[in-house]
Amino acid sequence: MTSVPTPIPSRTQYVLEEIKRRILTGRFTPGQALVETDLAAQFGVSKTPVREALKTLAGTGLVVMSQYKGVTVRTVDADMAREVYDVRLLLEPEALRRAVRRGASLDDARSALTRADEATDTAERSLANREFHRALYVPCGNPLLGRMLDEVRDQAALVSAVAWAADPSWEREAGEHREILRLALGGDADGAARALHAHIASFVRRAFPGAGFDAPDAPEARDTPDAPQARKGDGQA
């Protein structure tokens, strides 16, 4: 039986993922200029895929394009962190609550947590951390809600990268991740949502103590149109 060859990523996609990786792991720092000719030489491509990749990254909020300054890595400040984490606090705990209520599999979250624990450097740990959080909200049963959280995922990772560079607090966060997953796997939808809310809020307060961050209230147990059906599936995951 002939094996099907693995599709080769386009040059633009390759450049996009590599620039993103370098930003989120601190190799490209906030405020650093990203010059098309320099990047093209580094990656061995023409300027066209670099230009397209930078446009995409500007759309996700990782880089800023200016007529006068060119393209730079987005600078992280208290206002930016507050905006991104406010969205996460409003949406992410609710998405996890729904995922647990509907008995969704959280195997991907468990795998990401293991990868984070076994990571040998900050880059691996940061990427595993992103995947852990995404694995909690993607199976919520509402694709639009998942896409909305995906929209801020890269910006949240940039905030984390900057915060970790100043104060490596991942051991504390890893413990909080384990507690969130324990509650979720035990079928405690509201407890897991509250733990996730507390985890996200405490991180941004520690990382930006002068931001005056006022977190939305933690989600409370409540009935939703899908709740009766979801309760029947408690304990299935």
C-alpha positions as a Markdown table, in Angstrom:
| # | Residue | x | y | z |
|---|---|---|---|---|
| 1 | Met | 0.0 | 0.0 | 0.0 |
| 2 | Thr | 1.5 | 3.3 | -1.1 |
| 3 | Ser | 1.7 | 5.9 | 1.7 |
| 4 | Val | 0.3 | 9.4 | 1.1 |
| 5 | Pro | 3.0 | 12.0 | 1.3 |
| 6 | Thr | 2.6 | 14.7 | 4.0 |
| 7 | Pro | 1.7 | 18.0 | 2.4 |
| 8 | Ile | 4.5 | 20.5 | 2.6 |
| 9 | Pro | 3.4 | 23.8 | 4.2 |
| 10 | Ser | 3.5 | 26.8 | 2.0 |
| 11 | Arg | 6.4 | 29.2 | 2.4 |
| 12 | Thr | 4.0 | 31.9 | 3.8 |
| 13 | Gln | 2.7 | 29.4 | 6.4 |
| 14 | Tyr | 6.2 | 28.3 | 7.4 |
| 15 | Val | 7.4 | 31.9 | 7.8 |
| 16 | Leu | 4.2 | 32.8 | 9.7 |
| 17 | Glu | 4.6 | 29.9 | 12.2 |
| 18 | Glu | 8.3 | 30.6 | 12.7 |
| 19 | Ile | 7.9 | 34.3 | 13.3 |
| 20 | Lys | 5.0 | 33.6 | 15.7 |
| 21 | Arg | 7.1 | 31.0 | 17.5 |
| 22 | Arg | 10.0 | 33.4 | 17.9 |
| 23 | Ile | 7.7 | 36.1 | 19.3 |
| 24 | Leu | 5.9 | 33.9 | 21.8 |
| 25 | Thr | 9.1 | 32.4 | 23.1 |
| 26 | Gly | 10.9 | 35.7 | 23.5 |
| 27 | Arg | 13.4 | 35.5 | 20.7 |
| 28 | Phe | 11.7 | 38.4 | 19.1 |
| 29 | Thr | 11.0 | 40.9 | 21.9 |
| 30 | Pro | 8.2 | 43.5 | 22.2 |
| 31 | Gly | 9.0 | 46.6 | 20.3 |
| 32 | Gln | 11.6 | 44.9 | 18.1 |
| 33 | Ala | 11.6 | 45.9 | 14.4 |
| 34 | Leu | 10.8 | 43.1 | 11.9 |
| 35 | Val | 12.5 | 44.0 | 8.6 |
| 36 | Glu | 11.2 | 42.1 | 5.6 |
| 37 | Thr | 14.6 | 41.8 | 3.9 |
| 38 | Asp | 16.3 | 40.6 | 7.0 |
| 39 | Leu | 13.6 | 38.0 | 7.7 |
| 40 | Ala | 13.6 | 36.8 | 4.1 |
| 41 | Ala | 17.3 | 36.2 | 4.3 |
| 42 | Gln | 17.0 | 34.3 | 7.6 |
| 43 | Phe | 14.3 | 32.0 | 6.2 |
| 44 | Gly | 15.7 | 31.7 | 2.7 |
| 45 | Val | 12.6 | 33.0 | 1.0 |
| 46 | Ser | 11.6 | 36.1 | -1.0 |
| 47 | Lys | 10.0 | 39.1 | 0.7 |
| 48 | Thr | 6.5 | 38.2 | -0.5 |
| 49 | Pro | 5.8 | 35.3 | 1.9 |
| 50 | Val | 7.3 | 37.4 | 4.7 |
| 51 | Arg | 5.1 | 40.4 | 3.9 |
| 52 | Glu | 2.0 | 38.1 | 3.8 |
| 53 | Ala | 2.9 | 36.5 | 7.1 |
| 54 | Leu | 3.4 | 39.9 | 8.8 |
| 55 | Lys | 0.0 | 41.0 | 7.6 |
| 56 | Thr | -1.6 | 38.0 | 9.1 |
| 57 | Leu | 0.3 | 38.5 | 12.4 |
| 58 | Ala | -0.9 | 42.1 | 12.4 |
| 59 | Gly | -4.4 | 40.8 | 12.2 |
| 60 | Thr | -4.0 | 38.6 | 15.2 |
| 61 | Gly | -2.4 | 41.4 | 17.2 |
| 62 | Leu | 1.1 | 40.1 | 17.6 |
| 63 | Val | 2.8 | 42.7 | 15.4 |
| 64 | Val | 2.0 | 46.4 | 14.7 |
| 65 | Met | 2.3 | 47.9 | 11.2 |
| 66 | Ser | 3.1 | 51.6 | 11.0 |
| 67 | Gln | 3.7 | 53.8 | 8.0 |
| 68 | Tyr | 6.6 | 55.5 | 9.8 |
| 69 | Lys | 8.1 | 52.7 | 12.0 |
| 70 | Gly | 7.5 | 49.7 | 9.8 |
| 71 | Val | 6.6 | 46.4 | 11.5 |
| 72 | Thr | 7.4 | 45.9 | 15.1 |
| 73 | Val | 6.5 | 43.2 | 17.7 |
| 74 | Arg | 3.6 | 44.4 | 19.7 |
| 75 | Thr | 4.5 | 46.0 | 23.0 |
| 76 | Val | 2.9 | 44.6 | 26.1 |
| 77 | Asp | 1.6 | 47.1 | 28.6 |
| 78 | Ala | -1.0 | 47.1 | 31.4 |
| 79 | Asp | -3.8 | 48.3 | 29.1 |
| 80 | Met | -3.1 | 45.6 | 26.6 |
| 81 | Ala | -3.0 | 42.9 | 29.2 |
| 82 | Arg | -6.2 | 44.1 | 30.8 |
| 83 | Glu | -8.1 | 44.1 | 27.5 |
| 84 | Val | -7.0 | 40.6 | 26.6 |
| 85 | Tyr | -7.5 | 39.0 | 30.0 |
| 86 | Asp | -10.9 | 40.7 | 30.4 |
| 87 | Val | -12.1 | 38.9 | 27.3 |
| 88 | Arg | -10.6 | 35.6 | 28.6 |
| 89 | Leu | -12.3 | 36.0 | 31.9 |
| 90 | Leu | -15.7 | 36.6 | 30.4 |
| 91 | Leu | -15.6 | 33.7 | 27.9 |
| 92 | Glu | -13.1 | 31.0 | 28.9 |
| 93 | Pro | -14.5 | 29.8 | 32.2 |
| 94 | Glu | -18.0 | 29.6 | 30.6 |
| 95 | Ala | -16.6 | 27.6 | 27.7 |
| 96 | Leu | -14.9 | 25.1 | 30.1 |
| 97 | Arg | -18.1 | 24.9 | 32.2 |
| 98 | Arg | -20.1 | 23.9 | 29.0 |
| 99 | Ala | -17.4 | 21.4 | 27.9 |
| 100 | Val | -17.6 | 19.6 | 31.3 |
| 101 | Arg | -21.4 | 19.7 | 31.4 |
| 102 | Arg | -21.6 | 18.1 | 28.0 |
| 103 | Gly | -19.2 | 15.3 | 29.0 |
| 104 | Ala | -16.6 | 16.3 | 26.4 |
| 105 | Ser | -13.2 | 14.5 | 26.3 |
| 106 | Leu | -10.4 | 16.5 | 27.9 |
| 107 | Asp | -7.6 | 14.1 | 26.8 |
| 108 | Asp | -5.9 | 16.8 | 24.9 |
| 109 | Ala | -5.7 | 19.0 | 28.0 |
| 110 | Arg | -4.2 | 16.2 | 30.0 |
| 111 | Ser | -1.6 | 15.6 | 27.3 |
| 112 | Ala | -0.8 | 19.3 | 27.1 |
| 113 | Leu | -0.3 | 19.4 | 30.9 |
| 114 | Thr | 2.1 | 16.4 | 30.7 |
| 115 | Arg | 4.1 | 18.1 | 28.0 |
| 116 | Ala | 4.3 | 21.3 | 30.1 |
| 117 | Asp | 5.5 | 19.3 | 33.1 |
| 118 | Glu | 8.2 | 17.6 | 30.9 |
| 119 | Ala | 9.3 | 20.7 | 29.1 |
| 120 | Thr | 13.0 | 21.4 | 29.1 |
| 121 | Asp | 12.8 | 25.1 | 28.3 |
| 122 | Thr | 10.5 | 28.1 | 28.4 |
| 123 | Ala | 9.6 | 27.8 | 24.7 |
| 124 | Glu | 8.2 | 24.2 | 25.1 |
| 125 | Arg | 6.4 | 25.2 | 28.3 |
| 126 | Ser | 4.8 | 28.2 | 26.7 |
| 127 | Leu | 3.5 | 26.3 | 23.8 |
| 128 | Ala | 2.2 | 23.5 | 26.0 |
| 129 | Asn | 0.5 | 26.1 | 28.2 |
| 130 | Arg | -1.3 | 27.6 | 25.2 |
| 131 | Glu | -2.5 | 24.1 | 24.1 |
| 132 | Phe | -3.7 | 23.3 | 27.6 |
| 133 | His | -6.0 | 26.3 | 27.7 |
| 134 | Arg | -7.3 | 25.8 | 24.2 |
| 135 | Ala | -8.1 | 22.1 | 24.9 |
| 136 | Leu | -10.3 | 23.3 | 27.8 |
| 137 | Tyr | -12.5 | 25.6 | 25.7 |
| 138 | Val | -12.6 | 24.1 | 22.2 |
| 139 | Pro | -15.0 | 21.2 | 23.1 |
| 140 | Cys | -17.5 | 23.6 | 24.6 |
| 141 | Gly | -20.0 | 22.8 | 21.9 |
| 142 | Asn | -20.2 | 26.3 | 20.4 |
| 143 | Pro | -17.7 | 26.7 | 17.6 |
| 144 | Leu | -18.2 | 30.5 | 17.5 |
| 145 | Leu | -17.2 | 30.8 | 21.2 |
| 146 | Gly | -14.1 | 28.7 | 20.5 |
| 147 | Arg | -13.1 | 31.0 | 17.6 |
| 148 | Met | -13.6 | 34.1 | 19.7 |
| 149 | Leu | -11.2 | 32.7 | 22.2 |
| 150 | Asp | -8.8 | 31.7 | 19.5 |
| 151 | Glu | -8.8 | 35.4 | 18.4 |
| 152 | Val | -7.1 | 36.5 | 21.6 |
| 153 | Arg | -5.0 | 33.3 | 22.2 |
| 154 | Asp | -1.8 | 34.6 | 20.6 |
| 155 | Gln | -2.1 | 38.0 | 22.4 |
| 156 | Ala | -2.6 | 36.2 | 25.7 |
| 157 | Ala | 0.5 | 34.0 | 25.0 |
| 158 | Leu | 2.5 | 37.2 | 24.3 |
| 159 | Val | 1.4 | 38.6 | 27.7 |
| 160 | Ser | 2.5 | 35.4 | 29.4 |
| 161 | Ala | 5.9 | 35.4 | 27.6 |
| 162 | Val | 6.6 | 38.9 | 28.8 |
| 163 | Ala | 5.4 | 38.2 | 32.3 |
| 164 | Trp | 7.5 | 34.9 | 32.6 |
| 165 | Ala | 10.6 | 36.7 | 31.4 |
| 166 | Ala | 10.2 | 39.1 | 34.4 |
| 167 | Asp | 9.0 | 36.5 | 36.9 |
| 168 | Pro | 9.1 | 32.8 | 36.1 |
| 169 | Ser | 6.0 | 31.7 | 37.9 |
| 170 | Trp | 5.1 | 28.7 | 35.8 |
| 171 | Glu | 5.4 | 26.2 | 38.7 |
| 172 | Arg | 2.6 | 28.0 | 40.5 |
| 173 | Glu | 0.5 | 28.1 | 37.4 |
| 174 | Ala | 1.2 | 24.4 | 36.7 |
| 175 | Gly | -0.3 | 23.5 | 40.1 |
| 176 | Glu | -3.4 | 25.6 | 39.3 |
| 177 | His | -3.7 | 23.8 | 35.9 |
| 178 | Arg | -3.7 | 20.5 | 37.6 |
| 179 | Glu | -6.4 | 21.6 | 40.0 |
| 180 | Ile | -8.6 | 22.9 | 37.1 |
| 181 | Leu | -8.2 | 19.6 | 35.2 |
| 182 | Arg | -8.9 | 17.6 | 38.3 |
| 183 | Leu | -12.2 | 19.4 | 38.9 |
| 184 | Ala | -13.1 | 19.1 | 35.2 |
| 185 | Leu | -12.3 | 15.4 | 35.0 |
| 186 | Gly | -14.4 | 14.9 | 38.1 |
| 187 | Gly | -17.4 | 16.4 | 36.5 |
| 188 | Asp | -17.5 | 19.5 | 38.6 |
| 189 | Ala | -18.3 | 22.0 | 35.9 |
| 190 | Asp | -18.9 | 25.0 | 38.1 |
| 191 | Gly | -15.9 | 24.3 | 40.3 |
| 192 | Ala | -13.6 | 24.0 | 37.3 |
| 193 | Ala | -15.0 | 27.2 | 35.9 |
| 194 | Arg | -14.4 | 29.1 | 39.1 |
| 195 | Ala | -10.9 | 27.7 | 39.4 |
| 196 | Leu | -10.1 | 28.7 | 35.9 |
| 197 | His | -11.4 | 32.2 | 36.5 |
| 198 | Ala | -9.3 | 32.6 | 39.6 |
| 199 | His | -6.2 | 31.2 | 37.7 |
| 200 | Ile | -6.6 | 33.7 | 34.9 |
| 201 | Ala | -7.3 | 36.7 | 37.2 |
| 202 | Ser | -4.5 | 36.0 | 39.6 |
| 203 | Phe | -2.0 | 35.7 | 36.8 |
| 204 | Val | -2.7 | 39.1 | 35.3 |
| 205 | Arg | -2.8 | 40.8 | 38.7 |
| 206 | Arg | 0.6 | 39.3 | 39.6 |
| 207 | Ala | 2.1 | 40.2 | 36.2 |
| 208 | Phe | 0.7 | 43.7 | 36.1 |
| 209 | Pro | 0.1 | 44.8 | 39.7 |
| 210 | Gly | -0.3 | 48.5 | 38.7 |
| 211 | Ala | -2.9 | 47.8 | 36.0 |
| 212 | Gly | -5.9 | 48.4 | 38.3 |
| 213 | Phe | -7.3 | 45.2 | 36.9 |
| 214 | Asp | -10.9 | 44.6 | 38.0 |
| 215 | Ala | -11.8 | 41.1 | 37.0 |
| 216 | Pro | -15.4 | 40.2 | 36.2 |
| 217 | Asp | -17.2 | 38.1 | 38.8 |
| 218 | Ala | -16.5 | 34.4 | 38.7 |
| 219 | Pro | -19.2 | 32.4 | 37.0 |
| 220 | Glu | -21.8 | 30.9 | 39.3 |
| 221 | Ala | -23.7 | 27.7 | 38.9 |
| 222 | Arg | -26.7 | 28.4 | 36.8 |
| 223 | Asp | -29.2 | 26.7 | 34.4 |
| 224 | Thr | -28.8 | 27.2 | 30.7 |
| 225 | Pro | -30.9 | 25.8 | 27.8 |
| 226 | Asp | -28.4 | 23.0 | 27.4 |
| 227 | Ala | -28.0 | 22.2 | 31.1 |
| 228 | Pro | -30.5 | 19.5 | 31.5 |
| 229 | Gln | -29.1 | 17.4 | 28.7 |
| 230 | Ala | -25.6 | 18.1 | 29.9 |
| 231 | Arg | -26.3 | 16.9 | 33.4 |
| 232 | Lys | -27.3 | 13.6 | 32.0 |
| 233 | Gly | -23.8 | 13.2 | 30.6 |
| 234 | Asp | -22.0 | 14.1 | 33.8 |
| 235 | Gly | -19.2 | 11.7 | 34.6 |
| 236 | Gln | -19.0 | 10.4 | 31.0 |
| 237 | Ala | -15.6 | 12.0 | 30.3 |
